[in-house]
Coordinates of C-alpha atoms in Angstrom, one line a residue:
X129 CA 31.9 47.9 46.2
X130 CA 34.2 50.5 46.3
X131 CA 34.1 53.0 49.4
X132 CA 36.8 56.1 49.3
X133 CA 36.8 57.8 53.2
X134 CA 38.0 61.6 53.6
X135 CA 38.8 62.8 56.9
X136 CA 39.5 65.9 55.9
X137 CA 41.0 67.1 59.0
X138 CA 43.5 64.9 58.3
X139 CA 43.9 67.0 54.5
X140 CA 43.3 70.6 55.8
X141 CA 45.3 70.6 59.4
X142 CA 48.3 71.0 59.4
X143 CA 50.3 68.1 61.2
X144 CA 46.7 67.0 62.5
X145 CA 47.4 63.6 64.5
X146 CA 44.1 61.9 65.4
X147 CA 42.3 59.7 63.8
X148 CA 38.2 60.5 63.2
X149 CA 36.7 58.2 64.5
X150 CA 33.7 57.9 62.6
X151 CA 36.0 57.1 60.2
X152 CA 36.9 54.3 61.5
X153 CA 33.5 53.2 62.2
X154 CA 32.2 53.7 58.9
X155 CA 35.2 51.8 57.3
X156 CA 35.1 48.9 59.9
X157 CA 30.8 48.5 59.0
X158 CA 31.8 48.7 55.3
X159 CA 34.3 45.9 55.6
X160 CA 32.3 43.3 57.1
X161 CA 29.6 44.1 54.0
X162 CA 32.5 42.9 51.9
X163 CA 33.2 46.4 50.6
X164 CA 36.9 47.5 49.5
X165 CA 38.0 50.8 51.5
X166 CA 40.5 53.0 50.8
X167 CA 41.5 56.1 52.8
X168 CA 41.7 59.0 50.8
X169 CA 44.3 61.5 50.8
X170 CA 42.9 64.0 48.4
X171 CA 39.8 65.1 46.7
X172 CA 40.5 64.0 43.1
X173 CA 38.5 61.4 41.1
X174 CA 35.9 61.0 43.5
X175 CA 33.5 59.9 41.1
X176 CA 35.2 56.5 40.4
X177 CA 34.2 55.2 43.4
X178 CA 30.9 53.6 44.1
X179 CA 30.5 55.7 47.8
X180 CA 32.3 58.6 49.6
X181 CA 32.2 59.5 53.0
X182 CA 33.9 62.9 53.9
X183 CA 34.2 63.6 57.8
X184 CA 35.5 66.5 59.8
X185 CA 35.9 67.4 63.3
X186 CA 36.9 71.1 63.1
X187 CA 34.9 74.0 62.0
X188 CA 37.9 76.3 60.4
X189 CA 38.7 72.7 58.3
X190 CA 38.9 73.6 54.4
X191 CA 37.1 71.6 52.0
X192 CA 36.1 72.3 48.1
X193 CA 32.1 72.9 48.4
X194 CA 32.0 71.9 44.8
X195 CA 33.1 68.1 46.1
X196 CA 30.3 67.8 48.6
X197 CA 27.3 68.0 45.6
X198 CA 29.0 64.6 44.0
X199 CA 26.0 62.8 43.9
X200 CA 28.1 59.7 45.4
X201 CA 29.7 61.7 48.5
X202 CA 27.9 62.0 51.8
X203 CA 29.9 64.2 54.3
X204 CA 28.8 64.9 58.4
X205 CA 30.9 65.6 61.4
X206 CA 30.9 68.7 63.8
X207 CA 33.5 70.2 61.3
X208 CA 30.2 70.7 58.7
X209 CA 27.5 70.6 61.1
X210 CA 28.7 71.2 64.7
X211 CA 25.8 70.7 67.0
X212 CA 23.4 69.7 64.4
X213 CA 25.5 66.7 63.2
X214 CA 23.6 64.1 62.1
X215 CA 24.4 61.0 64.0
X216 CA 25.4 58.0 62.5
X217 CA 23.6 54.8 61.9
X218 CA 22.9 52.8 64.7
X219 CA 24.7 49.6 62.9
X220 CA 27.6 51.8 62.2
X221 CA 28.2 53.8 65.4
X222 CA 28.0 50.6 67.2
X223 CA 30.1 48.6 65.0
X224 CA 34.0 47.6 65.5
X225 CA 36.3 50.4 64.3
X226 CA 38.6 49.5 61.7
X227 CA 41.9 50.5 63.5
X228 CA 43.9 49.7 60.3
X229 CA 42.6 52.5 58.2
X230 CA 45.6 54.9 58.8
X231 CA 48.1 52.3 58.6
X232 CA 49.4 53.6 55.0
X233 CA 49.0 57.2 56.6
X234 CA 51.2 56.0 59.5
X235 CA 54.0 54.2 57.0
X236 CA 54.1 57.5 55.1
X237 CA 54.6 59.7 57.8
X238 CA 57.5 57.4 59.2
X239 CA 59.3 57.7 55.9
X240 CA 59.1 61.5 56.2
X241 CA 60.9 61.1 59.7
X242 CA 58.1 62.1 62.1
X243 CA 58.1 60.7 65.0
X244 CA 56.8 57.4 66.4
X245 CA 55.1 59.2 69.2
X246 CA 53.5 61.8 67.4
X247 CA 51.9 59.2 65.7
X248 CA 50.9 57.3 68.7
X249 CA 46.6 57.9 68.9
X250 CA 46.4 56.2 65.4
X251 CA 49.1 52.9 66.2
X252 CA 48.8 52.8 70.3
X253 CA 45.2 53.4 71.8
X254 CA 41.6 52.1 71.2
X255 CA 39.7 54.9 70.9
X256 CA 35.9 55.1 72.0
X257 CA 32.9 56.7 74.1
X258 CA 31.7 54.8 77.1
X259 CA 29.2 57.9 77.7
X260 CA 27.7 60.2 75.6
X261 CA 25.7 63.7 76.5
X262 CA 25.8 66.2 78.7
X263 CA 23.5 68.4 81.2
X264 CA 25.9 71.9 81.3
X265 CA 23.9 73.3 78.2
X266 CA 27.3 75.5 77.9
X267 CA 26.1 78.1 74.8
X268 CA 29.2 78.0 73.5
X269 CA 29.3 73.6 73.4
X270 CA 28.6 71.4 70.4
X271 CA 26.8 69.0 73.0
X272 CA 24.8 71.9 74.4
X273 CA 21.7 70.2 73.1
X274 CA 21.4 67.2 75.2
X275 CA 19.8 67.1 78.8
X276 CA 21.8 64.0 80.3
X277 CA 24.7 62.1 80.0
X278 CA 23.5 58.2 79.4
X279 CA 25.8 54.8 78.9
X280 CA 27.0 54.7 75.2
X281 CA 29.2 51.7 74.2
X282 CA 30.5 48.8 76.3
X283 CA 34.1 48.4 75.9
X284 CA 34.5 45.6 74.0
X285 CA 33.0 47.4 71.0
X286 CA 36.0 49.7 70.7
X287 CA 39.1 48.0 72.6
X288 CA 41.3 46.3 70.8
X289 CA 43.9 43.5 72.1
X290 CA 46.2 45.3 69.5
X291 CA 46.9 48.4 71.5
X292 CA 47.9 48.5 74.8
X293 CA 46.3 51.9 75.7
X294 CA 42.9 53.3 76.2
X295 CA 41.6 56.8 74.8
X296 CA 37.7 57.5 75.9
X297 CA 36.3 60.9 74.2
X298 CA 33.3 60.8 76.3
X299 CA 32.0 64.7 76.8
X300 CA 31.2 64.3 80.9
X301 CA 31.3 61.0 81.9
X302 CA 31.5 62.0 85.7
X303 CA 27.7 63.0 85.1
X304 CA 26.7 59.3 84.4
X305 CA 25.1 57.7 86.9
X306 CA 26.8 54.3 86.4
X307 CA 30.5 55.9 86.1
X308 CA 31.4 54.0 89.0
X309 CA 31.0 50.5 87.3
X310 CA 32.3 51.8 84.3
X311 CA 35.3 52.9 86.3
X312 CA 35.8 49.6 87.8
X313 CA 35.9 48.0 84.4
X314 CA 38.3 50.5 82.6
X315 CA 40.7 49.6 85.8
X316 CA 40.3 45.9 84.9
X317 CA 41.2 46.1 81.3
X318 CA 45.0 47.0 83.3
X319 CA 45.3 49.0 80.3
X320 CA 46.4 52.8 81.4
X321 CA 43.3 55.2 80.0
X322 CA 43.0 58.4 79.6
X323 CA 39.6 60.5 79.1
X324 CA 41.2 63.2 76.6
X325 CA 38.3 65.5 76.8
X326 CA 38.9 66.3 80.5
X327 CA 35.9 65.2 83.5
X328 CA 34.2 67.6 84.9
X329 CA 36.1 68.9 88.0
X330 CA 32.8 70.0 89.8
X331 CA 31.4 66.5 90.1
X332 CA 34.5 65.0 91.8
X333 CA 33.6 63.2 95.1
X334 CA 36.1 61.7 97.5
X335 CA 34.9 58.2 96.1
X336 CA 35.5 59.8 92.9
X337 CA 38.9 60.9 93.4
X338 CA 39.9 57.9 95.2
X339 CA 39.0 55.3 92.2
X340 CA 40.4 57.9 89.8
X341 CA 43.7 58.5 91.1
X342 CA 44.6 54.8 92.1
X343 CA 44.1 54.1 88.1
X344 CA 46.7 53.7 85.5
X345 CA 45.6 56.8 84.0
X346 CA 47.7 57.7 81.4
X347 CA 48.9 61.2 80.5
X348 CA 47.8 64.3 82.5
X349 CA 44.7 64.6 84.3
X350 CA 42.3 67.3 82.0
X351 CA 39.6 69.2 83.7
X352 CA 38.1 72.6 82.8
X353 CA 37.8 76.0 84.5
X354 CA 35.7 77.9 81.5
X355 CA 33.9 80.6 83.9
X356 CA 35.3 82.7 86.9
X357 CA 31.1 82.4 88.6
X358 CA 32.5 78.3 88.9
X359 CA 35.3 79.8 91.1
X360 CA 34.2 78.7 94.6
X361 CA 33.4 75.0 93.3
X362 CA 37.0 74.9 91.6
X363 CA 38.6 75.9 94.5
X364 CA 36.7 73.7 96.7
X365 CA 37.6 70.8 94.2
X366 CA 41.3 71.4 93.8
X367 CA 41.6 71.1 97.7
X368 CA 39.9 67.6 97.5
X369 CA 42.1 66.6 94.2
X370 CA 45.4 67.6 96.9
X371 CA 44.1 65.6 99.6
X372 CA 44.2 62.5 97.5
X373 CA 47.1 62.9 95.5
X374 CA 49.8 66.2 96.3
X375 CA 52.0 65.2 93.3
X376 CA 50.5 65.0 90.1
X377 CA 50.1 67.9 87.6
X378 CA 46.6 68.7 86.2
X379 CA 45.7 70.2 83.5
X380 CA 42.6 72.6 83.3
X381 CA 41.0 73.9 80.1
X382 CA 40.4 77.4 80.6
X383 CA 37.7 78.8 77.6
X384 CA 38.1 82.6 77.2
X385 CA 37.0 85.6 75.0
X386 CA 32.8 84.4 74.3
X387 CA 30.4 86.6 75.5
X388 CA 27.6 84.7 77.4
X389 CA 25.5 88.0 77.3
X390 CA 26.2 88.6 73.1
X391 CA 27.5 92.1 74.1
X392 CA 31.1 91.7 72.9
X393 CA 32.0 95.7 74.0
X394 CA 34.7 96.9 75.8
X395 CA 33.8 96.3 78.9
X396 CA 33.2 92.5 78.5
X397 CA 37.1 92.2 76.8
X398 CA 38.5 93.7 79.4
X399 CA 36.3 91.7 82.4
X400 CA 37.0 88.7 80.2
X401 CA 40.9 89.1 80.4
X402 CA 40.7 89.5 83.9
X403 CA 38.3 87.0 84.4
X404 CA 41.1 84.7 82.6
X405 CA 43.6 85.9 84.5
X406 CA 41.9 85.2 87.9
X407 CA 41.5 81.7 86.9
X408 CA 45.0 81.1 85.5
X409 CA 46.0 82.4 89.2
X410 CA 43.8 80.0 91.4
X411 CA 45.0 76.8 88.7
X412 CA 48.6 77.9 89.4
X413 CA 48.0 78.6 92.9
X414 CA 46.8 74.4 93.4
X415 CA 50.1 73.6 91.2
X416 CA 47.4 73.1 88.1
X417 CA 48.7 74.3 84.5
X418 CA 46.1 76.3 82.5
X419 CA 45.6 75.4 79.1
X420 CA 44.3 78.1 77.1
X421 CA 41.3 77.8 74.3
X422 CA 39.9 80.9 72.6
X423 CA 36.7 81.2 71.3
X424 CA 36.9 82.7 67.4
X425 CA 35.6 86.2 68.4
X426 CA 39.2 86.8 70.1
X427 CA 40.7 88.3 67.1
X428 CA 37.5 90.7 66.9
X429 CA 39.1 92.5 70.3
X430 CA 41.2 95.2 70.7
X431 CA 42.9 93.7 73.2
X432 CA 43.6 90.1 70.6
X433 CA 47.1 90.3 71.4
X434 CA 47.1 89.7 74.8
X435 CA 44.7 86.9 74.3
X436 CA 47.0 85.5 71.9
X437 CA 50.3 85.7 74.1
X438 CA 48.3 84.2 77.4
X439 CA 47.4 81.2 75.1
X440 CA 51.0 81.3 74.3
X441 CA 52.4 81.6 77.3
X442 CA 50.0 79.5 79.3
X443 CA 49.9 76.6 76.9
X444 CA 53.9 76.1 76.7
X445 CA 53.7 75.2 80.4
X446 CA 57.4 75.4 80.6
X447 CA 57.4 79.1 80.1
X448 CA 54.1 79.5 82.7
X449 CA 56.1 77.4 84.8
X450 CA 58.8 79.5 85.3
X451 CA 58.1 83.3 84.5
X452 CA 54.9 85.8 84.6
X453 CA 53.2 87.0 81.5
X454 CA 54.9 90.2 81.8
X455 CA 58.5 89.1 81.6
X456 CA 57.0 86.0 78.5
X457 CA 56.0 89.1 76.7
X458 CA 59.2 90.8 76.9
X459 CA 61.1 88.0 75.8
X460 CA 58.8 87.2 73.1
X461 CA 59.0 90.5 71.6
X462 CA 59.8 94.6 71.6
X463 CA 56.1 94.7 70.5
X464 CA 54.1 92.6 72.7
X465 CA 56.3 94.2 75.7
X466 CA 54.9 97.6 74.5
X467 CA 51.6 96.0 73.3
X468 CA 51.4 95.3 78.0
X469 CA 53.2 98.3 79.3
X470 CA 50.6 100.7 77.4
X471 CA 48.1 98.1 78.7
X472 CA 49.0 98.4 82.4
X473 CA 49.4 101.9 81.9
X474 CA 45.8 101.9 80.6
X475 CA 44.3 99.7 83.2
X476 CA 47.2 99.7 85.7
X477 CA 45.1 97.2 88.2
X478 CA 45.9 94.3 86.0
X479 CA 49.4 94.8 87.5
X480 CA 49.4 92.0 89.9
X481 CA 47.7 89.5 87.6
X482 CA 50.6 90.2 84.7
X483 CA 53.5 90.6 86.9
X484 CA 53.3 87.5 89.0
X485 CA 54.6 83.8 88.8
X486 CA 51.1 82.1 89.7
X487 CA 52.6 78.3 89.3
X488 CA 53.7 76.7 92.9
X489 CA 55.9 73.9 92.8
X490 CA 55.5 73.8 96.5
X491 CA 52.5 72.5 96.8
X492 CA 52.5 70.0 99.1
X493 CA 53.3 72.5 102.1
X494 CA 50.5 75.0 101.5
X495 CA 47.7 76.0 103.6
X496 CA 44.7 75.8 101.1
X497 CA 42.2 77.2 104.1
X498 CA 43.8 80.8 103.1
X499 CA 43.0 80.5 99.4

């Protein structure tokens, strides 16, 4: 049998570098059948193959419509589907993933001269979900349909003695109930993990953060800060992150420009920016580096470009780092300086929130009980 896979991420992104996972599964399943599987770079003569499976991750991915009616081609993924994705088989979600899919992906890329470590998720880490669900119910979520977070897979269904890194993908997997054992085994793989989706900063617990941050985590700690009504809980969680570790650097997601109230006026962009802003300051103010995501509607605003230059800013922590969003706009451009000084001369009580350097690098002498 011959089985073609797509991930067309991987086709439509530009310099996308992550494998799909349930690509991976689907090929690993097919290759115990027996079955010959070849990863697919294109879309062209999809109908010599006996089966095609076509994944995608990413809503904005292109892909030809006309390819998906092939009577031989069955796509899914959150890319076509987002929270109505069907789920896979229970045989195939469950089953081994076929690590070596990308391998002629891989060897291309190195003869093009890209980089070893930008290639790293597909040759260095198992990749997997210990937990699935979540109990948020965020609106703007393609897991906002479950009610729990439950166990998913044990490790050994995803690690591999090949790579000597962990990547879990789980959605919240502080909300499981048995994250503790689960924590305890990830610590004795003595493989460095890291959970790439963030953890949920609101469920952190002393015993939490004292099994967390004696870990070999890899990469920086990711949390979220998506809503400025979470504002006490954050604060009151980044004082317990600094009591058990002053040094690291975390990084918080910070979700901006979706109306929760499906008003989208003028007065939610502008409570939205400063909403944005507010939470970039307490992050910075903790010695935490806000990483900007932007819900589609953005470029609906009037005020898009300074949405756009706080993700650019923000998200180039070297810049956040080291100058405010007034003096990244200037240096960025005669226009996006002009685009903020008619701004502030508009709405001249965003003035503190532009104009200041929010990131400490001294945090190990502050005071948090004044914050």
């Amino acid at each position: 049998m011959e089985i073609a896979i797509i991930d067309a991420d991987l086709i439509g992104r530009k310099n996308h570098r992550f494998p799909n996972l349930a690509c991976m599964k689907i090929s690993g399943w097919y290759k115990q059948q027996g079955a010959q599987v070849t990863l697919k770079q294109d879309y062209l003569d999809i109908d010599l193959y006996d089966k095609v499976f076509i994944s995608k991750v990413f809503t904005d991915t292109p892909c030809p419509g006309e390819v998906l009616t092939f009577p031989n081609v069955e796509y899914g993924g959150t890319g076509f589907f987002y929270d109505k994705a069907p789920k896979l088989s229970d045989e195939v979600e469950h089953s081994f993933p076929d690590y070596h899919l990308y391998d002629d992906f891989v060897k291309s890329q190195l003869e093009k001269g890209v980089k070893k470590s930008a290639l790293a998720y597909y040759t260095d880490y198992s990749i997997g979900f210990l937990t699935r669900g979540c109990f948020r119910k965020c609106a703007f979520c393609v897991n906002k349909n479950y009610n729990r977070v439950f166990s998913h897979s044990p490790l050994t269904e995803f690690v591999s003695t090949e790579h000597k890194k962990i990547c879990l993908l789980d959605d919240n997997f502080f909300g499981c109930q048995n994250w503790k054992n689960l924590l305890t085994e990830l610590q004795e793989t003595g493989k460095p993990f890291q959970f790439k989706q963030g953890l949920d900063a609101r469920l952190l617990t002393p015993e939490k953060c004292q099994i967390l941050f004696s870990s070999k985590y890899d990469s920086a700690y990711i949390f979220a800060f998506d809503n400025i009504e979470d504002a006490a809980s954050i604060i009151e969680k980044l004082k317990l992150i600094r009591e058990y570790n002053q040094t690291i650097v975390p990084v918080f997601y910070c979700f901006c420009a979706f109306d929760r109230n499906d008003i989208w006026d003028d007065d939610f962009w502008l409570s939205d920016i400063r909403d944005l802003f507010l939470r970039i300051k307490i992050l910075g103010s903790f010695g935490c580096l806000p990483y900007v995501m932007r819900y589609k509607r953005y470029a609906d605003s009037p005020y898009k470009t300074i949405y756009i230059n706080a993700a650019r800013w923000c998200n180039q922590f070297s810049f956040f780092k080291k100058m405010n969003f007034t003096e990244f706009c200037a240096k960025s451009s005669k226009s996006y300086a002009k685009v903020v000084e008619n701004f502030l001369l508009k709405f001249p009580d965003f003035t503190d929130l532009f104009s200041t350097i929010h990131f400490r690098k001294e945090r190990i002498t502050y005071d948090y009980r004044n914050l």
